[in-house]
PDB file of C-alpha atoms in Angstrom:
ATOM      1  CA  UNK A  13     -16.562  13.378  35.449  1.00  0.00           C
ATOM      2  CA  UNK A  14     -15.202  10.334  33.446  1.00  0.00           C
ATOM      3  CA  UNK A  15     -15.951  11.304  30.280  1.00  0.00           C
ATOM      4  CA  UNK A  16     -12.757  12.405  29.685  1.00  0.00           C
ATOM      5  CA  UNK A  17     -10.437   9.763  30.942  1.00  0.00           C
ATOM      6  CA  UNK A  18     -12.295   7.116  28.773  1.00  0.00           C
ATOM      7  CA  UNK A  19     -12.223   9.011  25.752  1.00  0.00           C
ATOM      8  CA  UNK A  20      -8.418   9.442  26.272  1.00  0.00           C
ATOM      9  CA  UNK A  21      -8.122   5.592  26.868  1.00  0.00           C
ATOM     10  CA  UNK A  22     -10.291   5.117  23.785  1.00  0.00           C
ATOM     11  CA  UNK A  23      -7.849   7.650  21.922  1.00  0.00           C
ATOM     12  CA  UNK A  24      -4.679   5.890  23.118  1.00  0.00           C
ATOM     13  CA  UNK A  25      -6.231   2.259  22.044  1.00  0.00           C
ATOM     14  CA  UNK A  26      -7.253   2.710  18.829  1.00  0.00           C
ATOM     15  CA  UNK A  27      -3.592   4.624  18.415  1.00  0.00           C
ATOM     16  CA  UNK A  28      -2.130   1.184  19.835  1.00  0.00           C
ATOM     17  CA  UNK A  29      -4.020  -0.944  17.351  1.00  0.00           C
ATOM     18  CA  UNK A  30      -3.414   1.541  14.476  1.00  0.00           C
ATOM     19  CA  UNK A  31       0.585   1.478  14.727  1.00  0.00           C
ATOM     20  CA  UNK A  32       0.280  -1.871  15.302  1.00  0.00           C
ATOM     21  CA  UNK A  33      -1.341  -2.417  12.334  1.00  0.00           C
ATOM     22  CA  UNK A  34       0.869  -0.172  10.009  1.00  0.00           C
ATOM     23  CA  UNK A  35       3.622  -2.051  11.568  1.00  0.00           C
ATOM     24  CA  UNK A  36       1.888  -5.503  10.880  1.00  0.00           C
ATOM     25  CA  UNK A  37       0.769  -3.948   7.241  1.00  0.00           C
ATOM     26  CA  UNK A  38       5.000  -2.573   6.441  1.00  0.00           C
ATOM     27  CA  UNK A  39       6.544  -6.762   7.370  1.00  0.00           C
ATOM     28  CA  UNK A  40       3.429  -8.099   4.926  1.00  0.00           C
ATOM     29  CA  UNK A  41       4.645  -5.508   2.250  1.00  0.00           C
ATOM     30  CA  UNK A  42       7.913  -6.277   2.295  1.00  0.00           C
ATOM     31  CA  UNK A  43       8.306  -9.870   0.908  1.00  0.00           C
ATOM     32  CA  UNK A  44       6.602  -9.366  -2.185  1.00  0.00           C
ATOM     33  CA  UNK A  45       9.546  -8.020  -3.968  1.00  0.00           C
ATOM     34  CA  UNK A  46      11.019 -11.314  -3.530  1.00  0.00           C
ATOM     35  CA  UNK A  47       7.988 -13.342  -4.266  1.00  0.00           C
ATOM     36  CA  UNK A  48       8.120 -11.092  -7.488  1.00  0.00           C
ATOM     37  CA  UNK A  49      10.948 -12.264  -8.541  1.00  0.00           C
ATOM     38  CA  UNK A  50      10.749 -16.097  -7.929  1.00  0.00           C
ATOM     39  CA  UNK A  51       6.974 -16.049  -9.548  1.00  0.00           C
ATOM     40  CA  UNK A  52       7.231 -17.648 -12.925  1.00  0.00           C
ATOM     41  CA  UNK A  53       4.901 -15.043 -15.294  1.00  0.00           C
ATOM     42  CA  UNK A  54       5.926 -11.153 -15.842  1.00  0.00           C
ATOM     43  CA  UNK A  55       5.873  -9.102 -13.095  1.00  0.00           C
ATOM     44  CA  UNK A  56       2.371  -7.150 -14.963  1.00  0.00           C
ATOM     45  CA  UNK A  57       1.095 -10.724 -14.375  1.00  0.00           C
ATOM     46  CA  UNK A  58       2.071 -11.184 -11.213  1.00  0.00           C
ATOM     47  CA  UNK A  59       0.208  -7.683 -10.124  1.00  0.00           C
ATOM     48  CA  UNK A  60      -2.776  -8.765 -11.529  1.00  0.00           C
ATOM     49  CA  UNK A  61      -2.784 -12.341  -9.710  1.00  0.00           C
ATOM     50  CA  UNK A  62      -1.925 -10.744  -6.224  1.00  0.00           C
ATOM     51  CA  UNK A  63      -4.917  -8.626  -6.055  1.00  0.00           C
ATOM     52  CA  UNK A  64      -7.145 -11.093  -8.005  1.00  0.00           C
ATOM     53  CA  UNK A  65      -6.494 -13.960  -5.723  1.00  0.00           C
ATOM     54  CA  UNK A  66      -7.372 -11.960  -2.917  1.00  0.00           C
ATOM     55  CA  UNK A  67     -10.313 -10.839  -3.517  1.00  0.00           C
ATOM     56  CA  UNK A  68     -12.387 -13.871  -2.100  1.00  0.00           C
ATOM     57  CA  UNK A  69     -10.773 -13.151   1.588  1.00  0.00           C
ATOM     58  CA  UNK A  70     -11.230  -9.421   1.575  1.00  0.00           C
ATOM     59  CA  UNK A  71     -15.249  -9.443   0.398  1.00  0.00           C
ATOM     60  CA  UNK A  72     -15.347 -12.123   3.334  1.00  0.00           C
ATOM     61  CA  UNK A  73     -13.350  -9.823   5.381  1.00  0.00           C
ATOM     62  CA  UNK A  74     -15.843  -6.961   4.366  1.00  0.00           C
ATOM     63  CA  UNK A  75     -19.332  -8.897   5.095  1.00  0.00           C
ATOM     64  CA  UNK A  76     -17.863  -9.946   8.563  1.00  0.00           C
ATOM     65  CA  UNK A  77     -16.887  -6.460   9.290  1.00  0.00           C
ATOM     66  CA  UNK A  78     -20.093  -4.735   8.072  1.00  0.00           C
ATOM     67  CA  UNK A  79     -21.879  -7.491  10.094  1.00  0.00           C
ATOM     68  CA  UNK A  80     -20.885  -6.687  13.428  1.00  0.00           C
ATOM     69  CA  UNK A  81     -20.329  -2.944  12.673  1.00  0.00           C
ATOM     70  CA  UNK A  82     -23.821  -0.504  14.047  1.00  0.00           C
ATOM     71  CA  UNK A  83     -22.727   1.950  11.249  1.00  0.00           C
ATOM     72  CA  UNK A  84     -22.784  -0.323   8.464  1.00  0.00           C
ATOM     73  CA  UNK A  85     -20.931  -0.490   5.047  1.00  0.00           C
ATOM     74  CA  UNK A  86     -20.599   3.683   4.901  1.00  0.00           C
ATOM     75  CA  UNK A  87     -20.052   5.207   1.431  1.00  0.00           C
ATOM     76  CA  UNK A  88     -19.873   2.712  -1.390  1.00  0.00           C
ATOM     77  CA  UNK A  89     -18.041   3.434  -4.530  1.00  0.00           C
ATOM     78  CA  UNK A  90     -16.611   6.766  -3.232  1.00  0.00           C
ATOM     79  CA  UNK A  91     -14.768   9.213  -5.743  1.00  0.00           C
ATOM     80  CA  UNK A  92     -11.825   8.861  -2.871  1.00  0.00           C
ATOM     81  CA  UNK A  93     -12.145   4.679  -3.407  1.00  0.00           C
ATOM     82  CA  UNK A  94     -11.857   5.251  -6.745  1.00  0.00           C
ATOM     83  CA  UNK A  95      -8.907   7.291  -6.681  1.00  0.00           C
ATOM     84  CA  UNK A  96      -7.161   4.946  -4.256  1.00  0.00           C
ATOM     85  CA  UNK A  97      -7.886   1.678  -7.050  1.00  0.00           C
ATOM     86  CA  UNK A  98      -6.778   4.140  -9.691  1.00  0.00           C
ATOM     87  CA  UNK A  99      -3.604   4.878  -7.369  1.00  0.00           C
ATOM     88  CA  UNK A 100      -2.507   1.343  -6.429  1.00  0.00           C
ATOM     89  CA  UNK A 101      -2.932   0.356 -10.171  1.00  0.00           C
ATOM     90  CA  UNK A 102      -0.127   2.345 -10.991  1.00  0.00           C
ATOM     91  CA  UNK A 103       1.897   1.667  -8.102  1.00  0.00           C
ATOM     92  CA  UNK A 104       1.724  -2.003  -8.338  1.00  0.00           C
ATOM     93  CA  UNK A 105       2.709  -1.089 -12.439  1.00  0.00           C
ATOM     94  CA  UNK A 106       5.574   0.723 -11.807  1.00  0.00           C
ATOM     95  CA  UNK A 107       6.717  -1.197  -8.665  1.00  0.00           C
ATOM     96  CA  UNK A 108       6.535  -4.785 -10.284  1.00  0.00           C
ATOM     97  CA  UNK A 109       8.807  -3.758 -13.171  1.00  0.00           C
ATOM     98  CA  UNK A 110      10.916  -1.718 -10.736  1.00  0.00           C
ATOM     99  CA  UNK A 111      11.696  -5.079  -9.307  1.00  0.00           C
ATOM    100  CA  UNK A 112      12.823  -6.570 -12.210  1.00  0.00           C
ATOM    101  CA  UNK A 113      14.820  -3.921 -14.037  1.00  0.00           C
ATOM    102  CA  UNK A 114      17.155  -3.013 -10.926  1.00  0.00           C
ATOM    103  CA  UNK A 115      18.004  -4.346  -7.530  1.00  0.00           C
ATOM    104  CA  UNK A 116      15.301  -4.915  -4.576  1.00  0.00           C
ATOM    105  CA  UNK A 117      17.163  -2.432  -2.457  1.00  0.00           C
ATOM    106  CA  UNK A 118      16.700   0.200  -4.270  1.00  0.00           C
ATOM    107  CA  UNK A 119      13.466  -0.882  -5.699  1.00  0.00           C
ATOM    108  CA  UNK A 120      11.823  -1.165  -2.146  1.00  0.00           C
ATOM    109  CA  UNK A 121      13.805   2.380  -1.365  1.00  0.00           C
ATOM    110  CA  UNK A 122      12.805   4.530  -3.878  1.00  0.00           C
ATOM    111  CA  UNK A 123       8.943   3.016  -3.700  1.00  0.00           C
ATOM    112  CA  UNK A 124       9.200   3.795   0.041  1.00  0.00           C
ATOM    113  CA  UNK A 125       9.714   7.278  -0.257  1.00  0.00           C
ATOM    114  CA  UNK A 126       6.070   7.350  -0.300  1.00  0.00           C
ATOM    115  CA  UNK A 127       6.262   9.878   2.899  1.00  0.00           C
ATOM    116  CA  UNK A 128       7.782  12.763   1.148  1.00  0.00           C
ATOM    117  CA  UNK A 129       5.397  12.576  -1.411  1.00  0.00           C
ATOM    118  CA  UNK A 130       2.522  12.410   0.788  1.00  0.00           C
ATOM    119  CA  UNK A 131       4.157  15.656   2.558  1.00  0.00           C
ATOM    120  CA  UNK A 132       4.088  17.043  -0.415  1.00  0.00           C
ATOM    121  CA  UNK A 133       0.660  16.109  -2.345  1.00  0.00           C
ATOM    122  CA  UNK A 134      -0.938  16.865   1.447  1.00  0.00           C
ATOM    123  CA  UNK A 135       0.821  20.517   1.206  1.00  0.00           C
ATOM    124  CA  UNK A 136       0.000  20.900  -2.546  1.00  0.00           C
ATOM    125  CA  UNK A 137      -3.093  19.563  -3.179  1.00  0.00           C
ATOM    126  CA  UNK A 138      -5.039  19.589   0.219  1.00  0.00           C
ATOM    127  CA  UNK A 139      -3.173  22.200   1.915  1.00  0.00           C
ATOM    128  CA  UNK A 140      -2.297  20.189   4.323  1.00  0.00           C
ATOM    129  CA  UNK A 141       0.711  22.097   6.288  1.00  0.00           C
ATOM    130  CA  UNK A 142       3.209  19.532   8.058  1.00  0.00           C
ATOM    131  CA  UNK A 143       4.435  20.342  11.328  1.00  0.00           C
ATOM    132  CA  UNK A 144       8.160  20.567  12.190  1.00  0.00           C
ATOM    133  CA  UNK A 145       8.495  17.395  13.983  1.00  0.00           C
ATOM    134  CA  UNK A 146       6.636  15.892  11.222  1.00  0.00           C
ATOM    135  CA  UNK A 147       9.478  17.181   8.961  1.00  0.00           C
ATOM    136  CA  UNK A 148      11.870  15.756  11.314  1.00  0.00           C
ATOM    137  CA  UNK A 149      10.640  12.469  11.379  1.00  0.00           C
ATOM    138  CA  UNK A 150      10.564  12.374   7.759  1.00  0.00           C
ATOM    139  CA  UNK A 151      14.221  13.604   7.131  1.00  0.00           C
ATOM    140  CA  UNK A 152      15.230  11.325   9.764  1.00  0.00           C
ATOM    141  CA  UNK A 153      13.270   8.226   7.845  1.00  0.00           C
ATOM    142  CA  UNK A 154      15.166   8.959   4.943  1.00  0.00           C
ATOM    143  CA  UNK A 155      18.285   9.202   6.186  1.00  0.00           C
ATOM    144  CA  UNK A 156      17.847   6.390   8.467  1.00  0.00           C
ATOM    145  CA  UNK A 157      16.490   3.986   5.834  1.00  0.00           C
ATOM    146  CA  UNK A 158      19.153   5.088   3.244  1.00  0.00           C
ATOM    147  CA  UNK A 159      21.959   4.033   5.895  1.00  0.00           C
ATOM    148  CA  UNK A 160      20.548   0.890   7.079  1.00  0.00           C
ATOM    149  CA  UNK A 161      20.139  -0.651   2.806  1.00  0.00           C
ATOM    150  CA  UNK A 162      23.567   1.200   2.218  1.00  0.00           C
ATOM    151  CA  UNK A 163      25.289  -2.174   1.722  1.00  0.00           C
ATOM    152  CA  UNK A 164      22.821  -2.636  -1.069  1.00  0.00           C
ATOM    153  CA  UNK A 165      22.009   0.114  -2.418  1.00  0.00           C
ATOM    154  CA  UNK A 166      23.641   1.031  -5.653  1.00  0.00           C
ATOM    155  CA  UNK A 167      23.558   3.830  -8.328  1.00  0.00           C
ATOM    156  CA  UNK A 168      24.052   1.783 -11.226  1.00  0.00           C
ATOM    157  CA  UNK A 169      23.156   3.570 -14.921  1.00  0.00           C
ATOM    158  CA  UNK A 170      22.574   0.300 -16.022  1.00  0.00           C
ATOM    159  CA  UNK A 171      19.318   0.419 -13.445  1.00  0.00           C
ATOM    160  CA  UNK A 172      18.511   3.923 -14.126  1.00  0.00           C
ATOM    161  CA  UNK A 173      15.054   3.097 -15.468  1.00  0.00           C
ATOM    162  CA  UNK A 174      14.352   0.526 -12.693  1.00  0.00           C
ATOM    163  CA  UNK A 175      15.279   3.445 -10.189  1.00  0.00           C
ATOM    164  CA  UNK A 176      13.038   5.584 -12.348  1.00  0.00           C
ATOM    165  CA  UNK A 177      10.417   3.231 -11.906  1.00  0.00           C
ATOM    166  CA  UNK A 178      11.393   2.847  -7.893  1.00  0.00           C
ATOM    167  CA  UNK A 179      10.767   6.939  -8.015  1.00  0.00           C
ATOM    168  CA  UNK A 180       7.238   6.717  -9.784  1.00  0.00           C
ATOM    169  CA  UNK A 181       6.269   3.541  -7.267  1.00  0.00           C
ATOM    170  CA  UNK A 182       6.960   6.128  -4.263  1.00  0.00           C
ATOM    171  CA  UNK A 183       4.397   8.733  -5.973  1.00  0.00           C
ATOM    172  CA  UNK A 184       2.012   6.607  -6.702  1.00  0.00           C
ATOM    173  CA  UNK A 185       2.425   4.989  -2.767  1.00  0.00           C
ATOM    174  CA  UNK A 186       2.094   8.288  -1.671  1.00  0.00           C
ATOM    175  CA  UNK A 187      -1.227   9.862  -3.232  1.00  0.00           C
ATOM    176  CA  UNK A 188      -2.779   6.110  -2.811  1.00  0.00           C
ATOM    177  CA  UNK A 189      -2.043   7.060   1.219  1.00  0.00           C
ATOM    178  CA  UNK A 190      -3.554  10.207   0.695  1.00  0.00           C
ATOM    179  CA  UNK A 191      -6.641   8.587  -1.359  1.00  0.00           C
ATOM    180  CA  UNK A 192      -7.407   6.111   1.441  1.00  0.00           C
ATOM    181  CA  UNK A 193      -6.893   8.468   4.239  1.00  0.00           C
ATOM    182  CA  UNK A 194      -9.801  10.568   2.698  1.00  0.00           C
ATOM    183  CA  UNK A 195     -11.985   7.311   1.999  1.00  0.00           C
ATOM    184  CA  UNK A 196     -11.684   6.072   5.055  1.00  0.00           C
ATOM    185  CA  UNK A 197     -13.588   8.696   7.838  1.00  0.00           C
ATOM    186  CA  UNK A 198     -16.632   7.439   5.830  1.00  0.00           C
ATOM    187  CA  UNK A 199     -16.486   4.061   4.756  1.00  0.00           C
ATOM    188  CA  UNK A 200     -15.070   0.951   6.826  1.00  0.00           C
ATOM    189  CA  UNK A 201     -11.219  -0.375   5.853  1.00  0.00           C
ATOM    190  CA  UNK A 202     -12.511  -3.784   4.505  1.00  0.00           C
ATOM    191  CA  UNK A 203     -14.937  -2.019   2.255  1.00  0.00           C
ATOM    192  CA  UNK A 204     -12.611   0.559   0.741  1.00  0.00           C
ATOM    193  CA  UNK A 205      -9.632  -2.646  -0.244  1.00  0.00           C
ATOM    194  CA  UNK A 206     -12.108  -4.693  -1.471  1.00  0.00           C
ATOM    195  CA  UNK A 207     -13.843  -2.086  -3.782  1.00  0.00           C
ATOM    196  CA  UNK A 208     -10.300  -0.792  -4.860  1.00  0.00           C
ATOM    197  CA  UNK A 209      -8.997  -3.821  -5.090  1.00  0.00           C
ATOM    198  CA  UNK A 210     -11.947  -4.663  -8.171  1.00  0.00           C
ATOM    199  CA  UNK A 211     -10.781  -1.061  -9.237  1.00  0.00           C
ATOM    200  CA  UNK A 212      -6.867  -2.143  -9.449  1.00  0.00           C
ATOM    201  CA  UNK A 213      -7.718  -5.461 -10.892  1.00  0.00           C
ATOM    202  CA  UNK A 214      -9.787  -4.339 -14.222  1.00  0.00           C
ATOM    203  CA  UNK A 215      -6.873  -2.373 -14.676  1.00  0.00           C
ATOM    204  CA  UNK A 216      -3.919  -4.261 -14.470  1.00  0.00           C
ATOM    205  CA  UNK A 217      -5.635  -7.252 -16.626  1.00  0.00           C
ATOM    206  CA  UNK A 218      -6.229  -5.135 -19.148  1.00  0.00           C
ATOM    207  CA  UNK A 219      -2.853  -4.111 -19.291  1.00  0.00           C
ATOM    208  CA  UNK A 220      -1.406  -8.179 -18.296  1.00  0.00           C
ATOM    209  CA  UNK A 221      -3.352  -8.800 -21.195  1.00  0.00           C
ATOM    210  CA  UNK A 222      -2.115  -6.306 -23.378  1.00  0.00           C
ATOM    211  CA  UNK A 223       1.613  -6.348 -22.418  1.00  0.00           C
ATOM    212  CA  UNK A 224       2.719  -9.624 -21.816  1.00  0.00           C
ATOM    213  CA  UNK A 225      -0.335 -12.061 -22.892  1.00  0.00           C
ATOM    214  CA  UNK A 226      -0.111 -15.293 -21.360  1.00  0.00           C
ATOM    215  CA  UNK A 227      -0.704 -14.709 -17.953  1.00  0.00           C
ATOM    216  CA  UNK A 228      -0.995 -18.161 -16.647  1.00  0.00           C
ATOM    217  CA  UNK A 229       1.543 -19.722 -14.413  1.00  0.00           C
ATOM    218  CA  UNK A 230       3.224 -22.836 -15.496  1.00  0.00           C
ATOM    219  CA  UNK A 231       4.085 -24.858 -12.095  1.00  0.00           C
ATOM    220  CA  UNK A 232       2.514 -25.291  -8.860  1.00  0.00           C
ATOM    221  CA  UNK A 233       5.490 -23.246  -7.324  1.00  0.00           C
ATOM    222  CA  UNK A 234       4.297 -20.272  -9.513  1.00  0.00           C
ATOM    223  CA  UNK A 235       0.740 -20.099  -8.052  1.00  0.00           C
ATOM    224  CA  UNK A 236       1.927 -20.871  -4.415  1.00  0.00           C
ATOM    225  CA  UNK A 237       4.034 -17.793  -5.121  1.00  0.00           C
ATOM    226  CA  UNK A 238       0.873 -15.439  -6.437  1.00  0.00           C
ATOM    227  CA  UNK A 239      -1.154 -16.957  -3.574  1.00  0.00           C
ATOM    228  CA  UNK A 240       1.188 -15.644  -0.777  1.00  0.00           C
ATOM    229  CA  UNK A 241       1.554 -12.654  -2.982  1.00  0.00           C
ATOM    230  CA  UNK A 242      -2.283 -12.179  -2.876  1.00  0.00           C
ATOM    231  CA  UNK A 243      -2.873 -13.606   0.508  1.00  0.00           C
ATOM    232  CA  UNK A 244       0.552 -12.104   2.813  1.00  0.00           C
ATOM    233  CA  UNK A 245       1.206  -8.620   0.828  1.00  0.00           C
ATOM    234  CA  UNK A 246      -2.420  -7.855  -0.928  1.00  0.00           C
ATOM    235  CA  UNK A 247      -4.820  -9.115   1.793  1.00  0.00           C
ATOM    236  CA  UNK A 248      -2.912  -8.884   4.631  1.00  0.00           C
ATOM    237  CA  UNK A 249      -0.929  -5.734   4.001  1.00  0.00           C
ATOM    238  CA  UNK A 250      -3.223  -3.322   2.122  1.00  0.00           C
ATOM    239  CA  UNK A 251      -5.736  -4.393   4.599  1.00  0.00           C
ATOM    240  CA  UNK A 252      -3.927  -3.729   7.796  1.00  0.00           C
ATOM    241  CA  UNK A 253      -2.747  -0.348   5.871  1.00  0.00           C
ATOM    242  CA  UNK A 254      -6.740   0.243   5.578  1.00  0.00           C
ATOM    243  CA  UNK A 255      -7.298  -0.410   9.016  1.00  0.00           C
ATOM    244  CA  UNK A 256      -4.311   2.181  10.312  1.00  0.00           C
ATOM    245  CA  UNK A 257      -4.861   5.110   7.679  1.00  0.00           C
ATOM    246  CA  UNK A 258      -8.473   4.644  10.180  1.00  0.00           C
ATOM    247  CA  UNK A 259      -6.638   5.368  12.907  1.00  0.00           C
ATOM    248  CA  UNK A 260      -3.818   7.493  12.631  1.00  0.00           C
ATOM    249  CA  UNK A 261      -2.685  10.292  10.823  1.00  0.00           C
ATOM    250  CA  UNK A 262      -1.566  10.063   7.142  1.00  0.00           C
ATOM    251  CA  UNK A 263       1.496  11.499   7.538  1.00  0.00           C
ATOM    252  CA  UNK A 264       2.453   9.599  10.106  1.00  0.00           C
ATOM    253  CA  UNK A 265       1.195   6.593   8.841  1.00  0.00           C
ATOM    254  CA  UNK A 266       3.622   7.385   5.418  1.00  0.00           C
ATOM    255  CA  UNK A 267       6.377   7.830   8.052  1.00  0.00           C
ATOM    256  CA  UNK A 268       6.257   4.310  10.042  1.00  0.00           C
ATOM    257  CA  UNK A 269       5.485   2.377   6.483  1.00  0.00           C
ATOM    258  CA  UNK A 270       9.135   3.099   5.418  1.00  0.00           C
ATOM    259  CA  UNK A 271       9.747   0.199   7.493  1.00  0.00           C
ATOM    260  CA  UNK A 272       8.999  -1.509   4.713  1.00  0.00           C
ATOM    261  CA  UNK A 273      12.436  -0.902   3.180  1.00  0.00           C
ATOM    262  CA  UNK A 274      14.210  -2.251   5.953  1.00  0.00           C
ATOM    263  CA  UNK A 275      12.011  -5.639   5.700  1.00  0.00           C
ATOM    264  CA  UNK A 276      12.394  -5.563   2.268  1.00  0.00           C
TER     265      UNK A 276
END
């Protein structure tokens, strides 16, 4: 006879914690545009550093959570956890040059417009179909975060291939929402950042490395900057996104991270 009341209870907690954390995961996000710009190596660099860094927290983060967890680790080394380090390579690519080459406004905007991607990725690829008030929401994210940045927001030629980069950000954002809302039904949220996290960082050394070359910062104020990069946006951001995609529906989830924008 009380089955059902607790299971509604349990339902409406772990949707309390989950927005809670997407909201907690969108203000994290949204300083690392700035912290982009005042680190002192190139923004390929600067990726690289703010997932490195982190790494020692989240593998802490995932042997305290598989500790106290009954179900244990879950799936290791997923194909979905692969896609979603394959994802957030290119979206931390695209989005740290984004910041440099135009403003942070429309940097932040364009990468934000991970929900209409995810709408349409969901529909495309997984045949997801979105409901009309999920539509709704959506139109009424975009229009509400273009109006609140309009003061800074700016269609400049002379940033069209930072905007460009904004654009490519946003699908990248999007299918790495889609990729961890697939890993995560079988595998706990510390688990899947820290494995794509080692995923994202082979890659963006490689092309640090490549690219730019010296990757080492020159002044304490540089690596304070990487290590609230790696510690505020990477750890505690893509980890509280982990922990929500757990909890609530992708869509949705794409929907309340446009927040980010606003911070930003």
């Amino acid at each position: 006879m009380t089955t059902a009341p607790i299971d509604l209870d349990r339902r409406r907690s772990e949707f309390t914690l989950g927005l809670i954390a997407m909201l907690g995961a969108a203000a994290a996000m949204s300083i690392s545009p700035s912290l982009v710009r005042f680190a002192d190596v190139g923004p390929l660099s600067s990726a690289f550093w703010r997932v490195f860094l982190a790494l020692p927290i989240l593998w802490l983060w995932m042997r305290a959570e598989e500790k106290q967890s009954p179900s244990g680790k879950g799936r290791s080394w997923s194909l979905p956890i692969l896609l979603t380090g394959l994802f957030f390579a290119g979206d931390l690519l695209l989005w740290h040059l984004a910041i440099m080459k135009t403003t942070i406004a429309n940097a932040t905007f364009f990468a934000t417009m991970a929900p209409l991607w995810v709408v349409i990725f969901g529909w495309l690829v997984l045949r997801q179909k979105a409901e009309r008030m999920t539509l709704a929401g959506l139109g009424l994210c975009l229009l509400g975060g273009a109006a609140l940045v309009y003061q800074s927001l700016s269609l400049n030629p002379a940033h069209a291939i930072g905007d460009a980069l904004g654009v490519g950000t946003g699908v990248f954002f999007g299918l790495y929402f889609l990729a961890v809302g697939a890993a995560r039904p079988d595998t706990g949220a510390a688990r899947v950042t820290f494995e794509m996290s080692i995923i994202t960082v082979v890659i963006l050394l490689a092309v640090a490395l490549v690219v730019e070359g010296d990757i080492l910062p020159r002044t304490g104020l540089g690596w304070g900057v990487l290590l609230a990069l790696a510690f505020v946006s990477h750890a505690g951001g893509q980890g509280l996104l982990a922990v929500a995609l757990g909890r609530l529906p992708t869509t949705f989830s794409s929907l309340v991270i446009f927040l980010e924008a606003v911070g930003a």
